[in-house]
Amino acid sequence: MNNKVLYFGNFNFKTGFSSINRALGISKLFFDSFQMEALIFCKDYDGSLEGNSFLASNKIKIKENGTKTKLSARWYENTIVEEGSVKGVVLYDFPFALQCEIYKFCKRRKIFVISDITEWYDTKNTPVLLKLPKKIDVYLRMNFVHRHSSGLIAVSDYLYRQFLKKMGRSRLIKIYPTADFFLFEKKEKRFAKKSHGSTTVFCYCGNSGRGKDRIGQLIQTFDGMKARNAKLLIAGCLGANAPHCQNNGAVEFCGNLNRKQLIELYQFADYQFIVRKPTRANSAGFPTKFVESLCFDVVPVFTSVSDLSLFKECGIMLDDCGRLNKKLIASLANEKNKMDHKQTAVDCRFMADWYLPEFKKMVGEIINEKSYQ
């Protein structure tokens, strides 16, 4: 009996755990709905989740697929054949040409293909020679190829509305980043907050080299502060345009952290900044760090991009301009205000079970119909 789902994407275990967390949440939905086993293929997997009870109880496996991005459809076709008993494939933010080839291959073998869309890529930080090819690829995938998939999962209301007219409600579902695995980690590691003395610890964790966040404004605001009771920890890749720091002790660069190190950082952090620019790319996505912050008792300080304005009770939402200044930082660092911003429970819309009835209905109809066969 074919009862296996393969999850393909440009997943990197070392530098892109947010996308892997999404794959884990949706794989859990496949198991809860249809008892399907899910295999997630990613680069640089260190085997640290082998024997993990969350994965085992939901029949999820993570498989290493080398260190290079697979640009040929042949590798995916061979993998589908080698695995055997494959009922469906999920493609996470796939390029146009690859999707077309995989669609044709899977249709011949009566395998459904679901597109998981979390980005509307721009070309702002793309090398000059690659700008036009990337622009064409994004246009074709967002306007044509995605709608030919058996079903589509959108991460935000912006993407959901973009595809609603092209696909209809029966083949489309909106699923936010899920908290299930983060909460499992928290319990498994016996996570507990630790004191940093009288200092209020702010953090930024992410890849600012992609141009999503106002990291320069954030660093400059802290770098110019004289207060000793506020500190900014920065984890991740800053990119080439990060501003120079005066090195006054208010900003500390932690570099790229693995999962264990990141969770240790959250033990000391009081707030996390998610200060994003109002671009189409940011409106289309949804920051997994927002959900991760809630799970690890870190109060998010955020701008109202994407659907974040729907969750303003979960943290501190800045005004539309996303202004960051020394006065705001000093106010957040105040001990009385810290007590006022006690952590709320994780919103039910970030739990996989919230989507179970709708997901089961959509995928069930896909399995029963003949459109992908």
PDB file of N, CA and C in Angstrom, residues 149-194:
ATOM      1  N   SER A 149      -0.639  22.328  -9.204  1.00  0.00           N
ATOM      2  CA  SER A 149      -0.377  21.292  -8.202  1.00  0.00           C
ATOM      3  C   SER A 149      -1.702  20.706  -7.721  1.00  0.00           C
ATOM      4  N   SER A 150      -1.633  19.532  -7.109  1.00  0.00           N
ATOM      5  CA  SER A 150      -2.846  18.880  -6.592  1.00  0.00           C
ATOM      6  C   SER A 150      -3.478  19.710  -5.483  1.00  0.00           C
ATOM      7  N   GLY A 151      -2.639  20.382  -4.703  1.00  0.00           N
ATOM      8  CA  GLY A 151      -3.101  21.243  -3.626  1.00  0.00           C
ATOM      9  C   GLY A 151      -2.003  22.210  -3.245  1.00  0.00           C
ATOM     10  N   LEU A 152      -2.348  23.247  -2.493  1.00  0.00           N
ATOM     11  CA  LEU A 152      -1.358  24.264  -2.132  1.00  0.00           C
ATOM     12  C   LEU A 152      -1.534  24.678  -0.675  1.00  0.00           C
ATOM     13  N   ILE A 153      -0.405  24.789   0.030  1.00  0.00           N
ATOM     14  CA  ILE A 153      -0.388  25.260   1.413  1.00  0.00           C
ATOM     15  C   ILE A 153       0.275  26.633   1.427  1.00  0.00           C
ATOM     16  N   ALA A 154      -0.432  27.645   1.902  1.00  0.00           N
ATOM     17  CA  ALA A 154       0.099  29.008   1.975  1.00  0.00           C
ATOM     18  C   ALA A 154       0.387  29.360   3.428  1.00  0.00           C
ATOM     19  N   VAL A 155       1.447  30.133   3.649  1.00  0.00           N
ATOM     20  CA  VAL A 155       1.855  30.445   5.019  1.00  0.00           C
ATOM     21  C   VAL A 155       1.217  31.730   5.542  1.00  0.00           C
ATOM     22  N   SER A 156       0.580  32.512   4.676  1.00  0.00           N
ATOM     23  CA  SER A 156       0.034  33.807   5.102  1.00  0.00           C
ATOM     24  C   SER A 156      -1.264  34.107   4.367  1.00  0.00           C
ATOM     25  N   ASP A 157      -1.993  35.062   4.889  1.00  0.00           N
ATOM     26  CA  ASP A 157      -3.234  35.479   4.247  1.00  0.00           C
ATOM     27  C   ASP A 157      -2.951  36.118   2.891  1.00  0.00           C
ATOM     28  N   TYR A 158      -1.833  36.812   2.765  1.00  0.00           N
ATOM     29  CA  TYR A 158      -1.458  37.444   1.498  1.00  0.00           C
ATOM     30  C   TYR A 158      -1.338  36.388   0.395  1.00  0.00           C
ATOM     31  N   LEU A 159      -0.607  35.313   0.666  1.00  0.00           N
ATOM     32  CA  LEU A 159      -0.450  34.252  -0.320  1.00  0.00           C
ATOM     33  C   LEU A 159      -1.766  33.516  -0.552  1.00  0.00           C
ATOM     34  N   TYR A 160      -2.517  33.302   0.503  1.00  0.00           N
ATOM     35  CA  TYR A 160      -3.804  32.610   0.374  1.00  0.00           C
ATOM     36  C   TYR A 160      -4.709  33.366  -0.592  1.00  0.00           C
ATOM     37  N   ARG A 161      -4.794  34.681  -0.427  1.00  0.00           N
ATOM     38  CA  ARG A 161      -5.655  35.479  -1.307  1.00  0.00           C
ATOM     39  C   ARG A 161      -5.148  35.499  -2.741  1.00  0.00           C
ATOM     40  N   GLN A 162      -3.819  35.462  -2.918  1.00  0.00           N
ATOM     41  CA  GLN A 162      -3.247  35.465  -4.260  1.00  0.00           C
ATOM     42  C   GLN A 162      -3.648  34.214  -5.052  1.00  0.00           C
ATOM     43  N   PHE A 163      -3.756  33.085  -4.359  1.00  0.00           N
ATOM     44  CA  PHE A 163      -4.038  31.827  -5.047  1.00  0.00           C
ATOM     45  C   PHE A 163      -5.505  31.417  -4.991  1.00  0.00           C
ATOM     46  N   LEU A 164      -6.317  32.139  -4.242  1.00  0.00           N
ATOM     47  CA  LEU A 164      -7.710  31.740  -4.054  1.00  0.00           C
ATOM     48  C   LEU A 164      -8.473  31.696  -5.380  1.00  0.00           C
ATOM     49  N   LYS A 165      -8.326  32.730  -6.203  1.00  0.00           N
ATOM     50  CA  LYS A 165      -9.044  32.773  -7.479  1.00  0.00           C
ATOM     51  C   LYS A 165      -8.500  31.742  -8.461  1.00  0.00           C
ATOM     52  N   LYS A 166      -7.219  31.449  -8.350  1.00  0.00           N
ATOM     53  CA  LYS A 166      -6.594  30.531  -9.314  1.00  0.00           C
ATOM     54  C   LYS A 166      -6.869  29.071  -8.981  1.00  0.00           C
ATOM     55  N   MET A 167      -7.093  28.762  -7.688  1.00  0.00           N
ATOM     56  CA  MET A 167      -7.202  27.367  -7.281  1.00  0.00           C
ATOM     57  C   MET A 167      -8.530  27.003  -6.631  1.00  0.00           C
ATOM     58  N   GLY A 168      -9.209  27.969  -6.045  1.00  0.00           N
ATOM     59  CA  GLY A 168     -10.424  27.663  -5.308  1.00  0.00           C
ATOM     60  C   GLY A 168     -10.121  27.159  -3.908  1.00  0.00           C
ATOM     61  N   ARG A 169     -11.105  27.194  -3.044  1.00  0.00           N
ATOM     62  CA  ARG A 169     -10.908  26.852  -1.635  1.00  0.00           C
ATOM     63  C   ARG A 169     -10.628  25.368  -1.405  1.00  0.00           C
ATOM     64  N   SER A 170     -11.145  24.503  -2.267  1.00  0.00           N
ATOM     65  CA  SER A 170     -11.043  23.067  -2.010  1.00  0.00           C
ATOM     66  C   SER A 170      -9.616  22.548  -2.110  1.00  0.00           C
ATOM     67  N   ARG A 171      -8.741  23.250  -2.840  1.00  0.00           N
ATOM     68  CA  ARG A 171      -7.354  22.787  -3.010  1.00  0.00           C
ATOM     69  C   ARG A 171      -6.350  23.722  -2.348  1.00  0.00           C
ATOM     70  N   LEU A 172      -6.819  24.557  -1.437  1.00  0.00           N
ATOM     71  CA  LEU A 172      -5.963  25.586  -0.844  1.00  0.00           C
ATOM     72  C   LEU A 172      -6.200  25.674   0.660  1.00  0.00           C
ATOM     73  N   ILE A 173      -5.103  25.778   1.423  1.00  0.00           N
ATOM     74  CA  ILE A 173      -5.210  25.920   2.872  1.00  0.00           C
ATOM     75  C   ILE A 173      -4.104  26.848   3.367  1.00  0.00           C
ATOM     76  N   LYS A 174      -4.430  27.646   4.372  1.00  0.00           N
ATOM     77  CA  LYS A 174      -3.430  28.521   5.006  1.00  0.00           C
ATOM     78  C   LYS A 174      -2.996  27.875   6.321  1.00  0.00           C
ATOM     79  N   ILE A 175      -1.693  27.671   6.465  1.00  0.00           N
ATOM     80  CA  ILE A 175      -1.141  27.103   7.702  1.00  0.00           C
ATOM     81  C   ILE A 175       0.029  27.973   8.158  1.00  0.00           C
ATOM     82  N   TYR A 176      -0.089  28.557   9.338  1.00  0.00           N
ATOM     83  CA  TYR A 176       1.007  29.340   9.913  1.00  0.00           C
ATOM     84  C   TYR A 176       2.132  28.400  10.384  1.00  0.00           C
ATOM     85  N   PRO A 177       3.305  28.938  10.677  1.00  0.00           N
ATOM     86  CA  PRO A 177       4.349  28.105  11.295  1.00  0.00           C
ATOM     87  C   PRO A 177       3.802  27.460  12.570  1.00  0.00           C
ATOM     88  N   THR A 178       4.123  26.202  12.774  1.00  0.00           N
ATOM     89  CA  THR A 178       3.545  25.473  13.908  1.00  0.00           C
ATOM     90  C   THR A 178       4.510  25.415  15.095  1.00  0.00           C
ATOM     91  N   ALA A 179       3.928  25.299  16.277  1.00  0.00           N
ATOM     92  CA  ALA A 179       4.703  25.355  17.521  1.00  0.00           C
ATOM     93  C   ALA A 179       4.952  23.983  18.121  1.00  0.00           C
ATOM     94  N   ASP A 180       4.382  22.924  17.543  1.00  0.00           N
ATOM     95  CA  ASP A 180       4.397  21.607  18.177  1.00  0.00           C
ATOM     96  C   ASP A 180       5.808  21.120  18.504  1.00  0.00           C
ATOM     97  N   PHE A 181       6.721  21.203  17.528  1.00  0.00           N
ATOM     98  CA  PHE A 181       8.062  20.689  17.781  1.00  0.00           C
ATOM     99  C   PHE A 181       8.830  21.584  18.749  1.00  0.00           C
ATOM    100  N   PHE A 182       8.642  22.897  18.661  1.00  0.00           N
ATOM    101  CA  PHE A 182       9.308  23.812  19.592  1.00  0.00           C
ATOM    102  C   PHE A 182       8.891  23.501  21.031  1.00  0.00           C
ATOM    103  N   LEU A 183       7.595  23.269  21.245  1.00  0.00           N
ATOM    104  CA  LEU A 183       7.114  22.962  22.588  1.00  0.00           C
ATOM    105  C   LEU A 183       7.621  21.605  23.056  1.00  0.00           C
ATOM    106  N   PHE A 184       7.768  20.664  22.122  1.00  0.00           N
ATOM    107  CA  PHE A 184       8.368  19.373  22.466  1.00  0.00           C
ATOM    108  C   PHE A 184       9.815  19.561  22.914  1.00  0.00           C
ATOM    109  N   GLU A 185      10.581  20.385  22.166  1.00  0.00           N
ATOM    110  CA  GLU A 185      11.972  20.666  22.543  1.00  0.00           C
ATOM    111  C   GLU A 185      12.038  21.283  23.939  1.00  0.00           C
ATOM    112  N   LYS A 186      11.147  22.218  24.180  1.00  0.00           N
ATOM    113  CA  LYS A 186      11.144  22.919  25.466  1.00  0.00           C
ATOM    114  C   LYS A 186      10.948  21.942  26.621  1.00  0.00           C
ATOM    115  N   LYS A 187      10.023  21.020  26.443  1.00  0.00           N
ATOM    116  CA  LYS A 187       9.755  20.041  27.491  1.00  0.00           C
ATOM    117  C   LYS A 187      10.887  19.035  27.606  1.00  0.00           C
ATOM    118  N   GLU A 188      11.384  18.569  26.457  1.00  0.00           N
ATOM    119  CA  GLU A 188      12.433  17.553  26.453  1.00  0.00           C
ATOM    120  C   GLU A 188      13.714  18.062  27.106  1.00  0.00           C
ATOM    121  N   LYS A 189      14.050  19.315  26.837  1.00  0.00           N
ATOM    122  CA  LYS A 189      15.296  19.876  27.363  1.00  0.00           C
ATOM    123  C   LYS A 189      15.111  20.529  28.736  1.00  0.00           C
ATOM    124  N   ARG A 190      13.900  20.401  29.277  1.00  0.00           N
ATOM    125  CA  ARG A 190      13.595  20.990  30.595  1.00  0.00           C
ATOM    126  C   ARG A 190      13.999  22.461  30.627  1.00  0.00           C
ATOM    127  N   PHE A 191      13.515  23.152  29.630  1.00  0.00           N
ATOM    128  CA  PHE A 191      13.857  24.563  29.449  1.00  0.00           C
ATOM    129  C   PHE A 191      13.389  25.388  30.637  1.00  0.00           C
ATOM    130  N   ALA A 192      14.276  26.251  31.122  1.00  0.00           N
ATOM    131  CA  ALA A 192      13.934  27.163  32.214  1.00  0.00           C
ATOM    132  C   ALA A 192      14.670  28.484  31.999  1.00  0.00           C
ATOM    133  N   LYS A 193      13.979  29.588  32.242  1.00  0.00           N
ATOM    134  CA  LYS A 193      14.599  30.904  32.077  1.00  0.00           C
ATOM    135  C   LYS A 193      15.662  31.108  33.156  1.00  0.00           C
ATOM    136  N   LYS A 194      16.725  31.830  32.769  1.00  0.00           N
ATOM    137  CA  LYS A 194      17.814  32.127  33.687  1.00  0.00           C
ATOM    138  C   LYS A 194      18.007  33.634  33.800  1.00  0.00           C
TER     139      LYS A 194
END
